[in-house]
Structures are given as C-alpha cells and as structure tokens.
Amino acid sequence: MWSILTLLAVFLTSAYAQDYLIKSISTGILRADVKIAIKDLSYRYNKNMVWDDILANEALKEVIKPYSVNAPLKIYRRMKIANSDYSLMKNKIVHALESSFASRKFLLQVLPRGTRYGCNGTYSKNGIDYLLSLVCIYKWK
C-alpha cells in the first residue's frame, strides 16, 4: 500500500514539475522599450546596421532550437539572473548583451553598410533565479 502511495506521489510531483516548467517559460521578450535599448546598444558599435523584425523572429527560433537558422553571424548569450536583482528586465537584457557585444567589438564594427540584424530571447524561472537566453542574428549581402 505504501509503495503505491509513494509511486503516486512521485508521479504527481513529476507531472506538476513538468507543467510548472512549461508555464514558467516566457518567450519573445522583445517589448518596444527593450527593442529600442538593443538598437541603441547596436548603434554604439556600428551606425550602418538596420533592424529587421523578420530576423528578430528568426532569433527567437534560434534561441528555442539552436543551429536552426542559417546566418553568417550570430551572437548568443545565456545568463543567470539572481531573483534579488530588482532592476528592470530591459536593463538586465542590455547588460547581458553589452558583454557579448564588447567581446565581438571588432566583428560588429566591420560589418558592411546595410547589414540587417534582429535580436530576441526567452527567460525562465530556474529555482529562485531566472535564466535569460538571447540571440542576435546578422545578415548582409
């Protein structure tokens, strides 16, 4: 009898955990204020790039399923954010991208005029903290 109850408890806990994980993932974090912040950050490195909403959608696909989008340049960033960090999500995203952009400064500066780019990502609750995953995709002719 106890083994049946134990098995039932494990099954219900597992089912709840899976349901919780699925519900706790937020996709497409690119609100208007975040999009503007990313554009401003990109502008610091190269004034000749053009934002592309289609590439932003492809970036979201790339976050969800890595290596699914073909592009000459992709910038990935995964970052754990402490629950005690009370700054705005926009600031957290820009902070995450700043370090990735800085490490690829030369690549971003030499991209040709008219390069199209788009960024997107997801965040999910990981215990008490958050896991932020971002991708920026760049294409040129």
Short mmCIF file of C-alpha atoms in Angstrom, two decimals:
data_model
loop_
_atom_site.label_atom_id
_atom_site.label_comp_id
_atom_site.label_asym_id
_atom_site.label_seq_id
_atom_site.Cartn_x
_atom_site.Cartn_y
_atom_site.Cartn_z
CA MET A 1 0.00 0.00 0.00
CA TRP A 2 2.81 2.41 0.93
CA SER A 3 4.63 1.65 -2.30
CA ILE A 4 1.54 2.53 -4.32
CA LEU A 5 1.15 5.82 -2.43
CA THR A 6 4.85 6.60 -2.87
CA LEU A 7 4.66 5.86 -6.59
CA LEU A 8 1.56 8.02 -6.93
CA ALA A 9 3.25 10.89 -5.04
CA VAL A 10 6.34 10.70 -7.28
CA PHE A 11 4.21 10.65 -10.42
CA LEU A 12 2.11 13.64 -9.34
CA THR A 13 5.19 15.62 -8.30
CA SER A 14 6.85 14.89 -11.65
CA ALA A 15 3.74 15.88 -13.60
CA TYR A 16 3.43 19.10 -11.60
CA ALA A 17 7.11 19.94 -12.15
CA GLN A 18 6.82 19.44 -15.92
CA ASP A 19 3.67 21.57 -16.05
CA TYR A 20 5.35 24.26 -13.94
CA LEU A 21 8.42 24.35 -16.20
CA ILE A 22 6.31 24.68 -19.33
CA LYS A 23 4.23 27.50 -17.84
CA SER A 24 7.24 29.35 -16.44
CA ILE A 25 8.99 29.91 -19.79
CA SER A 26 8.29 33.30 -21.32
CA THR A 27 9.18 33.66 -24.97
CA GLY A 28 9.60 36.68 -27.15
CA ILE A 29 10.83 39.11 -24.50
CA LEU A 30 11.33 41.85 -27.06
CA ARG A 31 8.97 44.59 -25.91
CA ALA A 32 9.18 48.02 -27.53
CA ASP A 33 11.41 49.50 -24.79
CA VAL A 34 13.78 46.52 -24.96
CA LYS A 35 13.94 46.75 -28.75
CA ILE A 36 14.90 50.45 -28.52
CA ALA A 37 17.58 49.67 -25.93
CA ILE A 38 19.09 46.95 -28.15
CA LYS A 39 19.04 49.29 -31.15
CA ASP A 40 20.84 51.96 -29.11
CA LEU A 41 23.44 49.44 -27.94
CA SER A 42 24.00 48.20 -31.51
CA TYR A 43 24.31 51.77 -32.78
CA ARG A 44 27.30 52.29 -30.47
CA TYR A 45 29.21 49.58 -32.34
CA ASN A 46 28.05 50.16 -35.92
CA LYS A 47 25.88 53.00 -37.21
CA ASN A 48 25.29 51.29 -40.57
CA MET A 49 23.11 48.38 -39.40
CA VAL A 50 19.34 48.15 -39.93
CA TRP A 51 16.90 46.47 -37.54
CA ASP A 52 14.85 43.65 -39.14
CA ASP A 53 11.74 42.25 -37.41
CA ILE A 54 11.95 39.08 -39.51
CA LEU A 55 15.46 38.42 -38.17
CA ALA A 56 14.17 39.11 -34.64
CA ASN A 57 11.62 36.31 -35.17
CA GLU A 58 14.37 34.06 -36.53
CA ALA A 59 16.46 34.88 -33.45
CA LEU A 60 13.64 33.61 -31.25
CA LYS A 61 13.57 30.36 -33.26
CA GLU A 62 17.33 30.09 -32.80
CA VAL A 63 17.01 30.50 -29.02
CA ILE A 64 14.38 27.78 -28.83
CA LYS A 65 16.13 25.42 -31.26
CA PRO A 66 19.88 26.21 -31.60
CA TYR A 67 21.51 25.89 -35.04
CA SER A 68 18.13 26.03 -36.79
CA VAL A 69 18.78 29.36 -38.53
CA ASN A 70 21.49 29.85 -41.13
CA ALA A 71 23.26 33.21 -40.73
CA PRO A 72 26.83 34.45 -41.22
CA LEU A 73 26.98 35.92 -37.70
CA LYS A 74 25.09 35.02 -34.52
CA ILE A 75 25.72 36.30 -31.03
CA TYR A 76 24.48 34.07 -28.22
CA ARG A 77 24.18 34.94 -24.55
CA ARG A 78 22.87 32.85 -21.67
CA MET A 79 22.85 34.47 -18.28
CA LYS A 80 21.62 33.58 -14.82
CA ILE A 81 19.92 36.50 -13.10
CA ALA A 82 19.50 36.46 -9.34
CA ASN A 83 15.96 36.89 -8.09
CA SER A 84 17.36 39.58 -5.79
CA ASP A 85 18.24 41.72 -8.85
CA TYR A 86 15.40 44.24 -8.86
CA SER A 87 16.49 46.16 -11.95
CA LEU A 88 14.16 46.39 -14.94
CA MET A 89 14.15 43.46 -17.39
CA LYS A 90 15.23 45.91 -20.11
CA ASN A 91 18.36 46.75 -18.11
CA LYS A 92 19.11 43.08 -17.47
CA ILE A 93 18.87 42.30 -21.19
CA VAL A 94 21.07 45.23 -22.20
CA HIS A 95 23.63 44.26 -19.55
CA ALA A 96 23.66 40.68 -20.88
CA LEU A 97 24.20 41.86 -24.46
CA GLU A 98 26.80 44.52 -23.59
CA SER A 99 29.40 41.95 -22.57
CA SER A 100 28.71 39.82 -25.65
CA PHE A 101 28.92 42.84 -27.95
CA ALA A 102 32.11 44.08 -26.27
CA SER A 103 33.83 40.73 -26.84
CA ARG A 104 32.88 40.91 -30.55
CA LYS A 105 33.52 44.62 -30.93
CA PHE A 106 35.78 44.26 -33.97
CA LEU A 107 33.33 42.00 -35.83
CA LEU A 108 30.45 44.39 -35.23
CA GLN A 109 32.46 47.44 -36.28
CA VAL A 110 33.46 46.00 -39.66
CA LEU A 111 30.02 44.77 -40.74
CA PRO A 112 29.15 46.27 -44.14
CA ARG A 113 26.69 49.12 -44.63
CA GLY A 114 23.10 47.87 -44.77
CA THR A 115 23.69 44.82 -42.56
CA ARG A 116 20.34 43.63 -41.23
CA TYR A 117 20.05 42.36 -37.68
CA GLY A 118 17.47 41.21 -35.15
CA CYS A 119 17.61 40.02 -31.56
CA ASN A 120 15.23 38.09 -29.35
CA GLY A 121 15.20 35.69 -26.45
CA THR A 122 13.50 33.86 -23.65
CA TYR A 123 13.64 33.81 -19.91
CA SER A 124 12.53 31.17 -17.47
CA LYS A 125 12.47 30.72 -13.73
CA ASN A 126 15.23 28.39 -12.59
CA GLY A 127 14.53 27.67 -8.94
CA ILE A 128 14.52 31.11 -7.36
CA ASP A 129 16.63 32.71 -10.10
CA TYR A 130 15.98 33.43 -13.78
CA LEU A 131 17.78 32.10 -16.85
CA LEU A 132 17.97 34.58 -19.71
CA SER A 133 18.80 33.31 -23.23
CA LEU A 134 19.40 35.82 -26.03
CA VAL A 135 20.41 35.62 -29.69
CA CYS A 136 21.20 38.35 -32.21
CA ILE A 137 21.36 37.39 -35.89
CA TYR A 138 23.18 39.42 -38.56
CA LYS A 139 22.87 39.07 -42.34
CA TRP A 140 24.39 41.07 -45.17
CA LYS A 141 24.70 40.80 -48.94
#
